[in-house]
Amino acid sequence: MKEIKTKIIERIKSHFQDAVERDYDYNRLDFSVKKETIPSILFYLKDEMNFKHLSHITCVDWLEEKEFEVVFILWSYTDRLQVYVRTRIDRDHPVLDNIDMIWRQANTYERELKEMYGINFTGLEAPEEFLLEDWEGPPPMRRDFDTREYAARTYYTRPGREDAQDVRETIIKRTGEELPDFAKKYKR
Amino acid sequence: MREKATTLYFGPQHPGITGNMMVRLKVEGDTIVKATAEVGYLHRAFEKLMEERNWLQSFTLLCRFCVPEPDPVEESYARAVEMLEGREVPERAKYIRVMVLELARIGAFLFWYGAQASSLGLHTVGQWSIGDRNYVLDLFEALTGARIYHMYIWPGGVRRDFPEGFEEQVIKTMDYLEKRLNDYDDLLFESAIFQKRAKGIGIINKEKAIEWGVVGPPLRGCGIRHDMRIDDPYEVYDKLDFIVPTGENGDIWSRAQVRRQEIRQSIRIVRQVIDKIPKGEYYNKIPNPQKWTLPKGDAYAHTEAARGEVGFFVASDGVSTHPRRAHERGAAYVHAITLLEDLLVGANIADVSEIMFSLGTCPPEVER
């Protein structure tokens, strides 16, 4: 495993000068690259290094640093090794190259990231809507999207239920039990 | 020239669809010329909700990612958290986890028997197999306290040890199921309807299968022997003896044969676990979850579920007690969208649900 990892790191470093590697004590390697390098490094890993299987594409929102981190996870069936390729993109203008010509299924992941984080993949051919329907708000998976506030603004209690009773209070009245301490803060 | 193609909406309300999704079909006569998978009927924002909860509270959501087989999702999440923290799991817990995963696989395949057969109008198989699945659910009830949503595997090990007499109960159920599988062979695999309708339908291109991201029984049905249990052994799979069956042609029949043989292998694994399980601790206790922070970083753990590779990506910022990001990779994410759209072109309208079930698509996993 050690030799394979060293070989991969050497070859990647010689081809992609901006790649910063990180090794783990299990079968995993990490490469951080600039966003311009993404299509070429992924294509290189797939075609030359036998990382044929695209496991996952995901995005982490680092709100404090004003950046998105997009992570591509590849798996090599021959070397039995995971490679993470990660890049940071500007949160205000999130643009990344589309890679669905390398792996077709990447299209689905990109559609999700586009909708949930607002990342624009250049040249992504996809129908407008994926999971959300008639959505006009900001991309909902961003950290600054407040679900509670959105729900309070959008949904309301059905009228005619103002006299609805608290189940706990009804039970207490009927049985004379005391409300446990932890439940007191939820009391209406 | 007059447009010949008609648009048909297959789902979301349709007995032949695997869950809350729709396939928009363009048909010419009886033949499909274009298929588009449409999802969005079941989005529950689980991953957003998980960011609002601590590392342990997410388990009530995790088991609902894919209802027929929830344990691989729990296991991959728990293992990703353990990888991130570097937490050791006791040996006994690893054996118990393997047993739970294999029981879940048996349950999922029995469920699949019913679904696949019902898509061809062979409803008897479903009546039997769902009934037999209940015996597996009885085991889960005895072990975890719940039949469907177990929330049993968690970071550090499992939630509780075997109850008294559980080993005998497992062996008894396995004996019963093993005998019963022959009946399914007679009922489903000997059926002329199934043979005629499954052979040569929904063929996955063997050369492209890995590049397309096909995993699980659909991949092995093409004759490619890849299984995360042997490729990247997790828990104690490297200490157990089992075969990963493969098919030949990549059609529905091959996939069905793979699943048929895999149930037998799963029963074999469960028996080995009962034989080999060591005594000792079953849980490496985690700190108070309200104050439990994980080191900054991320991890991805993958598990071989009945439908293929299921994985969980978790990221922590090192300060908060909540995940910064939790993202599931489901097998259905590829199977139900890009692969399905491809396989349906040229197929018959009557074959749509048959192909969907043979791929093991699970819409809740797509939308989360």
XYZ file of C-alpha atoms in Angstrom:
556
model
C 0.000 0.000 0.000
C 2.811 2.380 0.969
C 4.612 1.956 -2.388
C 1.435 2.445 -4.375
C 0.662 5.623 -2.487
C 4.194 6.988 -2.983
C 4.022 6.211 -6.689
C 0.679 7.953 -7.085
C 1.853 11.001 -5.133
C 5.014 11.246 -7.256
C 3.159 10.997 -10.544
C 0.477 13.471 -9.528
C 3.046 15.950 -8.191
C 5.076 15.771 -11.396
C 2.021 16.446 -13.562
C 0.161 18.912 -11.354
C 2.458 21.341 -9.582
C -0.356 22.897 -7.539
C -1.418 19.599 -5.938
C -0.922 19.424 -2.160
C -1.116 15.891 -0.863
C -2.051 14.459 2.489
C -1.549 10.849 3.448
C -3.643 8.867 5.938
C -2.832 5.730 7.857
C -5.600 3.808 6.093
C -6.211 3.357 2.363
C -6.850 6.990 1.592
C -5.023 9.836 -0.146
C -5.983 13.496 -0.347
C -5.065 16.019 -3.005
C -5.937 19.710 -2.770
C -5.754 21.531 -6.084
C -6.747 24.827 -7.665
C -10.179 24.807 -9.229
C -8.775 25.148 -12.777
C -6.955 21.838 -12.374
C -10.039 19.809 -11.430
C -11.043 18.375 -14.853
C -7.491 17.528 -15.867
C -6.501 15.877 -12.578
C -9.706 13.842 -12.484
C -9.258 12.780 -16.083
C -5.649 11.864 -15.381
C -6.583 9.821 -12.315
C -9.282 8.004 -14.209
C -7.403 7.291 -17.414
C -3.826 6.838 -16.279
C -4.067 5.796 -12.653
C -7.044 3.437 -12.868
C -9.387 5.350 -10.565
C -12.378 4.295 -12.626
C -15.093 4.585 -10.020
C -16.479 7.947 -8.977
C -17.902 7.340 -5.515
C -19.138 10.736 -4.562
C -19.131 14.459 -5.168
C -19.935 16.660 -2.229
C -19.607 20.212 -1.054
C -18.835 21.689 2.364
C -19.798 25.269 3.094
C -17.087 27.096 5.056
C -19.139 30.187 5.716
C -16.539 31.900 7.946
C -13.876 31.612 5.265
C -16.325 32.619 2.514
C -15.484 29.496 0.557
C -17.052 26.288 -0.678
C -14.978 23.147 -0.585
C -15.944 20.712 -3.330
C -14.721 17.162 -2.750
C -14.527 14.414 -5.388
C -14.094 10.909 -4.003
C -12.659 8.287 -6.350
C -12.071 4.605 -5.798
C -9.651 2.316 -7.551
C -10.838 -1.274 -7.806
C -7.320 -2.405 -8.762
C -5.302 -0.625 -6.068
C -8.127 -0.663 -3.498
C -7.453 2.926 -2.634
C -9.604 6.004 -2.078
C -8.496 9.321 -3.485
C -10.118 12.584 -2.430
C -9.609 15.505 -4.776
C -10.645 18.774 -3.216
C -10.767 22.378 -4.246
C -11.875 25.637 -2.726
C -14.048 28.064 -4.647
C -15.261 31.557 -3.902
C -18.593 31.474 -2.117
C -19.958 34.620 -3.775
C -19.125 33.540 -7.329
C -19.119 29.764 -7.183
C -18.089 28.472 -10.597
C -16.533 25.123 -11.371
C -15.903 23.121 -14.533
C -18.434 20.462 -15.371
C -17.011 16.930 -15.406
C -19.947 14.886 -16.663
C -18.058 14.030 -19.843
C -15.600 12.100 -17.673
C -18.258 10.304 -15.626
C -21.855 10.491 -16.765
C -23.258 10.037 -13.302
C -21.452 13.197 -12.177
C -24.289 15.029 -13.907
C -26.706 14.037 -11.127
C -24.358 15.142 -8.353
C -23.702 18.447 -10.115
C -27.397 19.105 -10.523
C -27.829 18.599 -6.798
C -24.933 20.893 -5.883
C -26.198 23.523 -8.277
C -29.589 23.512 -6.667
C -28.562 23.129 -3.039
C -25.476 25.372 -3.005
C -25.877 27.503 -6.121
C -22.622 26.308 -7.675
C -22.581 26.950 -11.412
C -20.980 24.179 -13.399
C -19.927 25.604 -16.745
C -21.499 23.676 -19.589
C -23.756 21.563 -17.404
C -26.661 20.386 -19.519
C -29.524 19.605 -17.232
C -33.186 20.379 -16.793
C -33.762 23.299 -14.450
C -35.326 21.506 -11.521
C -33.973 18.513 -9.685
C -35.234 18.078 -6.137
C -36.846 21.425 -5.426
C -39.994 22.547 -7.113
C -40.774 26.193 -7.874
C -38.012 27.288 -5.554
C -37.275 30.979 -5.587
C -35.321 31.427 -2.362
C -31.576 31.179 -1.875
C -29.924 27.749 -2.250
C -31.181 25.954 0.859
C -28.149 23.905 1.855
C -25.994 27.000 2.337
C -25.112 27.565 5.958
C -26.643 31.042 6.019
C -30.049 29.740 4.972
C -32.078 29.588 8.167
C -34.561 26.729 7.982
C -36.438 27.742 11.116
C -36.880 31.310 9.993
C -37.988 30.153 6.532
C -40.513 27.719 7.999
C -41.907 30.345 10.394
C -42.300 32.786 7.506
C -43.767 30.332 5.006
C -45.975 28.025 7.010
C -48.617 28.868 9.575
C -50.839 27.053 12.036
C -54.172 26.095 10.610
C -56.846 28.406 12.020
C -59.476 26.975 14.338
C -56.966 25.227 16.589
C -56.326 28.016 19.060
C -57.936 26.016 21.884
C -55.744 22.977 21.237
C -54.589 21.509 24.518
C -51.161 20.356 25.545
C -51.170 16.584 25.908
C -48.882 16.768 28.915
C -51.169 19.151 30.744
C -54.165 16.934 30.104
C -52.312 13.941 31.523
C -51.143 15.917 34.530
C -54.663 17.097 35.223
C -56.035 13.600 34.958
C -53.392 11.701 36.905
C -51.864 14.298 39.197
C -48.359 13.460 37.927
C -45.684 16.123 38.014
C -43.998 17.406 34.881
C -40.385 16.143 34.806
C -37.718 18.845 35.008
C -36.382 18.420 31.494
C -39.840 18.904 30.014
C -40.528 22.166 31.829
C -38.676 24.318 29.345
C -40.972 23.097 26.559
C -44.087 24.084 28.501
C -46.392 26.387 26.581
C -44.396 15.151 -40.688
C -46.684 14.341 -37.799
C -45.097 13.765 -34.411
C -45.443 10.110 -33.548
C -44.114 10.072 -30.021
C -46.493 10.214 -27.072
C -45.524 11.316 -23.562
C -46.408 8.961 -20.745
C -46.011 9.716 -17.056
C -44.949 6.622 -15.177
C -45.515 7.445 -11.535
C -45.418 8.918 -8.942
C -48.736 7.150 -8.348
C -48.190 3.788 -9.951
C -48.060 0.274 -8.492
C -45.065 -0.536 -10.646
C -42.802 2.208 -9.405
C -40.327 1.622 -6.576
C -41.326 4.631 -4.512
C -42.095 8.300 -4.799
C -40.567 9.136 -8.118
C -41.650 9.504 -11.713
C -40.240 8.464 -15.043
C -41.367 10.558 -17.984
C -41.453 8.347 -21.027
C -41.561 9.269 -24.701
C -43.057 6.287 -26.474
C -43.575 5.363 -30.084
C -46.193 2.651 -30.073
C -45.006 0.337 -27.365
C -41.335 1.220 -27.492
C -39.642 3.827 -25.327
C -37.519 6.325 -27.228
C -36.615 8.608 -24.344
C -36.890 8.381 -20.579
C -36.354 11.102 -18.004
C -36.256 10.350 -14.300
C -38.049 13.023 -12.307
C -37.515 13.182 -8.578
C -38.569 15.682 -5.950
C -41.676 14.103 -4.469
C -40.023 13.046 -1.251
C -37.402 15.608 -0.372
C -37.202 15.831 3.407
C -34.004 17.867 3.816
C -32.470 15.261 6.112
C -28.952 16.481 5.508
C -29.899 20.038 6.411
C -31.604 18.800 9.569
C -28.534 16.778 10.479
C -26.507 19.977 10.541
C -28.816 21.224 13.302
C -28.362 18.136 15.462
C -25.475 16.674 17.366
C -23.618 13.616 16.108
C -25.893 11.168 17.872
C -29.282 12.773 17.311
C -29.043 12.163 13.562
C -29.800 8.467 13.971
C -33.556 8.995 13.964
C -33.121 10.382 10.434
C -30.464 7.973 9.207
C -32.653 4.902 9.317
C -35.203 6.676 7.139
C -32.826 7.267 4.228
C -33.797 3.948 2.699
C -36.644 2.176 4.389
C -36.296 -1.427 3.112
C -32.684 -1.636 4.266
C -31.728 1.055 6.790
C -28.752 -0.577 8.537
C -26.011 0.025 5.951
C -26.693 3.755 6.143
C -26.405 3.713 9.939
C -23.256 1.641 9.744
C -21.510 3.807 7.173
C -22.342 6.974 9.102
C -21.179 5.464 12.385
C -17.967 4.254 10.774
C -17.302 7.606 9.099
C -17.653 9.283 12.504
C -15.298 6.716 14.024
C -12.773 7.248 11.233
C -12.902 10.970 11.816
C -12.402 10.636 15.547
C -10.106 7.609 15.470
C -12.358 5.708 17.863
C -11.812 1.983 18.302
C -14.728 -0.428 18.158
C -14.706 -3.604 20.274
C -14.342 -6.869 18.365
C -17.683 -8.195 19.559
C -19.466 -5.085 18.275
C -17.897 -5.599 14.853
C -19.276 -9.129 14.682
C -22.702 -7.976 15.790
C -22.629 -5.234 13.139
C -21.806 -7.756 10.430
C -24.688 -9.914 11.560
C -27.109 -6.985 11.536
C -25.941 -5.954 8.060
C -26.355 -9.462 6.700
C -29.795 -9.886 8.274
C -30.755 -6.574 6.682
C -29.460 -7.857 3.358
C -31.559 -11.018 3.665
C -34.589 -8.917 4.519
C -33.976 -6.590 1.589
C -33.563 -9.458 -0.861
C -36.749 -11.116 0.355
C -38.478 -7.791 -0.166
C -36.959 -7.644 -3.626
C -38.256 -11.155 -4.441
C -41.764 -9.919 -3.870
C -41.308 -6.676 -5.750
C -39.585 -8.211 -8.759
C -42.190 -10.946 -9.063
C -45.103 -8.567 -8.577
C -43.800 -6.415 -11.426
C -44.542 -9.430 -13.645
C -47.886 -10.229 -12.069
C -46.571 -13.168 -10.027
C -48.107 -12.000 -6.797
C -47.792 -15.234 -4.830
C -44.035 -14.799 -4.430
C -44.557 -11.490 -2.692
C -47.124 -12.934 -0.299
C -44.638 -15.587 0.739
C -41.465 -13.566 0.847
C -42.906 -10.625 2.776
C -44.231 -13.185 5.241
C -40.789 -14.760 5.555
C -39.172 -11.370 5.904
C -41.255 -10.981 9.045
C -39.189 -13.719 10.691
C -36.074 -11.634 10.015
C -37.877 -8.625 11.450
C -38.687 -10.704 14.544
C -34.941 -11.151 15.032
C -34.451 -7.407 14.733
C -37.207 -6.835 17.228
C -35.569 -9.165 19.726
C -32.157 -7.590 19.219
C -32.902 -3.898 18.783
C -36.428 -3.418 20.033
C -37.662 -2.246 16.638
C -38.688 -4.025 13.489
C -37.892 -1.537 10.717
C -36.057 1.487 12.102
C -33.448 -0.058 14.333
C -31.078 2.817 15.258
C -28.923 0.049 16.638
C -25.464 0.579 15.167
C -23.983 3.786 16.527
C -20.520 5.343 16.952
C -18.422 3.238 19.270
C -20.214 -0.046 18.716
C -23.806 -1.182 19.011
C -26.554 -0.152 21.365
C -26.994 -3.384 23.312
C -25.792 -6.958 23.534
C -27.577 -10.123 22.423
C -30.654 -10.904 24.499
C -30.883 -14.301 26.134
C -31.400 -17.191 23.734
C -30.867 -14.980 20.707
C -28.257 -17.205 19.055
C -30.649 -20.152 19.000
C -33.393 -17.967 17.600
C -31.096 -16.816 14.780
C -30.008 -20.360 13.922
C -33.625 -21.509 13.916
C -34.667 -18.712 11.551
C -31.686 -19.343 9.258
C -32.534 -23.055 9.077
C -36.083 -22.183 8.164
C -35.075 -19.625 5.511
C -32.547 -21.955 3.924
C -35.213 -24.600 3.419
C -37.639 -22.010 2.217
C -35.323 -20.674 -0.499
C -35.866 -23.839 -2.528
C -39.553 -23.011 -2.669
C -38.706 -19.623 -4.127
C -36.558 -21.282 -6.749
C -39.517 -23.434 -7.775
C -41.961 -20.592 -7.644
C -40.002 -17.759 -9.281
C -36.933 -19.048 -11.067
C -38.702 -22.042 -12.589
C -41.540 -19.846 -13.757
C -41.757 -19.649 -17.542
C -43.082 -16.086 -17.289
C -40.089 -14.903 -15.315
C -37.612 -16.704 -17.554
C -39.101 -15.290 -20.727
C -39.462 -11.769 -19.428
C -36.136 -11.522 -17.598
C -33.694 -12.963 -20.086
C -32.222 -10.439 -22.475
C -34.067 -7.454 -20.997
C -32.395 -4.417 -19.407
C -28.860 -5.329 -20.435
C -26.089 -3.254 -18.891
C -23.065 -2.732 -21.121
C -20.262 -4.648 -19.415
C -17.467 -2.448 -20.744
C -19.120 0.722 -19.484
C -20.560 -0.595 -16.206
C -17.775 0.602 -13.890
C -17.436 3.967 -15.623
C -21.157 4.520 -15.322
C -20.885 3.994 -11.576
C -22.920 0.793 -11.479
C -22.492 -1.027 -8.154
C -23.895 -4.015 -6.314
C -25.887 -6.839 -7.933
C -26.333 -4.937 -11.231
C -22.529 -4.731 -11.576
C -21.963 -8.317 -10.533
C -24.709 -9.382 -12.915
C -22.392 -8.257 -15.733
C -19.758 -10.697 -14.530
C -17.586 -8.151 -12.731
C -16.702 -9.357 -9.256
C -16.610 -6.187 -7.183
C -17.994 -6.036 -3.713
C -16.892 -3.609 -1.005
C -16.943 -6.480 1.483
C -13.951 -8.041 -0.260
C -12.454 -5.010 -2.041
C -12.262 -2.842 1.054
C -13.092 -5.153 3.963
C -14.704 -3.271 6.829
C -15.703 -4.556 10.274
C -14.688 -8.259 10.267
C -15.519 -9.307 6.720
C -11.873 -10.268 6.130
C -12.195 -12.962 8.798
C -15.279 -14.555 7.290
C -15.572 -17.022 4.466
C -18.042 -16.275 1.705
C -18.317 -16.176 -2.068
C -19.365 -13.196 -4.142
C -21.526 -14.613 -6.917
C -21.557 -13.099 -10.395
C -23.787 -13.401 -13.445
C -22.925 -13.407 -17.105
C -25.123 -11.346 -19.334
C -25.921 -8.237 -17.363
C -29.659 -8.657 -17.894
C -32.478 -8.904 -15.357
C -32.077 -12.657 -15.179
C -28.379 -12.407 -14.271
C -29.088 -9.847 -11.580
C -31.816 -12.061 -10.176
C -29.456 -15.029 -10.100
C -26.842 -12.954 -8.265
C -29.358 -11.994 -5.603
C -30.666 -15.535 -5.340
C -27.171 -16.828 -4.563
C -26.301 -13.922 -2.308
C -29.066 -14.747 0.169
C -27.462 -18.143 0.675
C -24.079 -16.511 1.231
C -25.592 -14.092 3.734
C -27.093 -16.981 5.675
C -23.628 -18.558 5.653
C -22.094 -15.371 7.039
C -24.695 -15.117 9.805
C -23.948 -18.700 10.854
C -20.211 -17.976 10.940
C -20.789 -14.896 13.076
C -22.755 -16.957 15.592
C -19.892 -19.498 15.670
C -17.004 -17.073 15.890
C -18.346 -14.161 17.920
C -16.001 -13.443 20.852
C -17.122 -12.510 24.345
C -16.456 -9.054 25.715
C -17.506 -5.440 25.436
C -19.936 -4.389 22.759
C -19.659 -0.608 23.111
C -16.800 1.831 23.466
C -18.631 4.583 25.276
C -18.659 8.004 23.639
C -18.513 11.203 25.728
C -21.636 13.204 26.535
C -23.082 13.793 23.047
C -24.169 17.320 24.008
C -20.504 18.259 24.404
C -18.948 15.816 21.960
C -16.869 17.569 19.294
C -14.944 15.789 16.585
C -11.562 16.882 15.224
C -11.576 19.113 12.169
C -11.596 17.154 8.937
C -13.750 14.831 6.903
C -14.192 11.135 6.240
C -16.098 8.918 3.843
C -17.016 5.337 4.708
C -18.615 2.937 2.268
C -20.672 -0.163 2.916
C -21.969 -2.838 0.580
C -25.742 -2.791 0.886
C -28.162 -5.064 -0.956
C -28.463 -2.448 -3.684
C -24.756 -1.615 -3.953
C -22.234 0.751 -2.482
C -23.746 3.045 0.129
C -21.463 5.617 1.657
C -21.497 8.490 4.069
C -19.405 11.627 3.956
C -19.137 13.623 7.164
C -17.210 16.814 7.799
C -16.532 18.507 11.107
C -15.255 22.000 11.824
C -13.589 20.928 15.069
C -15.497 23.417 17.239
C -19.190 22.700 17.003
C -20.953 19.643 18.418
C -22.856 19.296 15.138
C -21.684 18.047 11.756
C -20.574 20.739 9.341
C -21.772 18.520 6.526
C -23.269 15.063 6.250
C -23.890 13.698 2.778
C -25.065 10.272 1.758
C -23.983 8.468 -1.374
C -26.701 6.053 -2.353
C -26.501 3.357 -4.964
C -29.872 4.485 -6.262
C -28.416 7.898 -6.962
C -26.781 6.458 -10.047
C -29.078 3.507 -10.719
C -32.364 5.370 -10.620
C -31.325 8.341 -12.724
C -28.535 8.114 -15.303
C -28.473 4.334 -15.617
C -32.245 3.912 -15.672
C -32.675 6.607 -18.316
C -30.174 4.755 -20.457
C -31.556 1.253 -19.981
C -35.139 2.232 -20.710
C -34.425 3.433 -24.254
C -35.608 0.721 -26.589
C -37.456 -1.165 -23.866
C -41.147 -1.940 -23.744
C -43.561 0.006 -21.550
C -44.376 -3.223 -19.729
C -40.707 -3.697 -18.822
C -40.227 -0.376 -17.033
C -41.111 -1.500 -13.537
C -39.332 -4.803 -14.019
C -36.113 -2.978 -14.910
C -36.505 -0.544 -12.018
C -36.895 -3.312 -9.470
C -34.001 -5.275 -10.895
C -31.732 -2.261 -10.385
C -32.805 -2.010 -6.768
C -33.767 1.636 -7.039
C -34.787 3.322 -3.815
C -36.154 6.862 -4.351
C -35.938 7.934 -0.673
C -32.206 7.521 -1.014
C -32.079 9.813 -4.030
C -33.877 12.662 -2.331
C -33.108 12.311 1.339
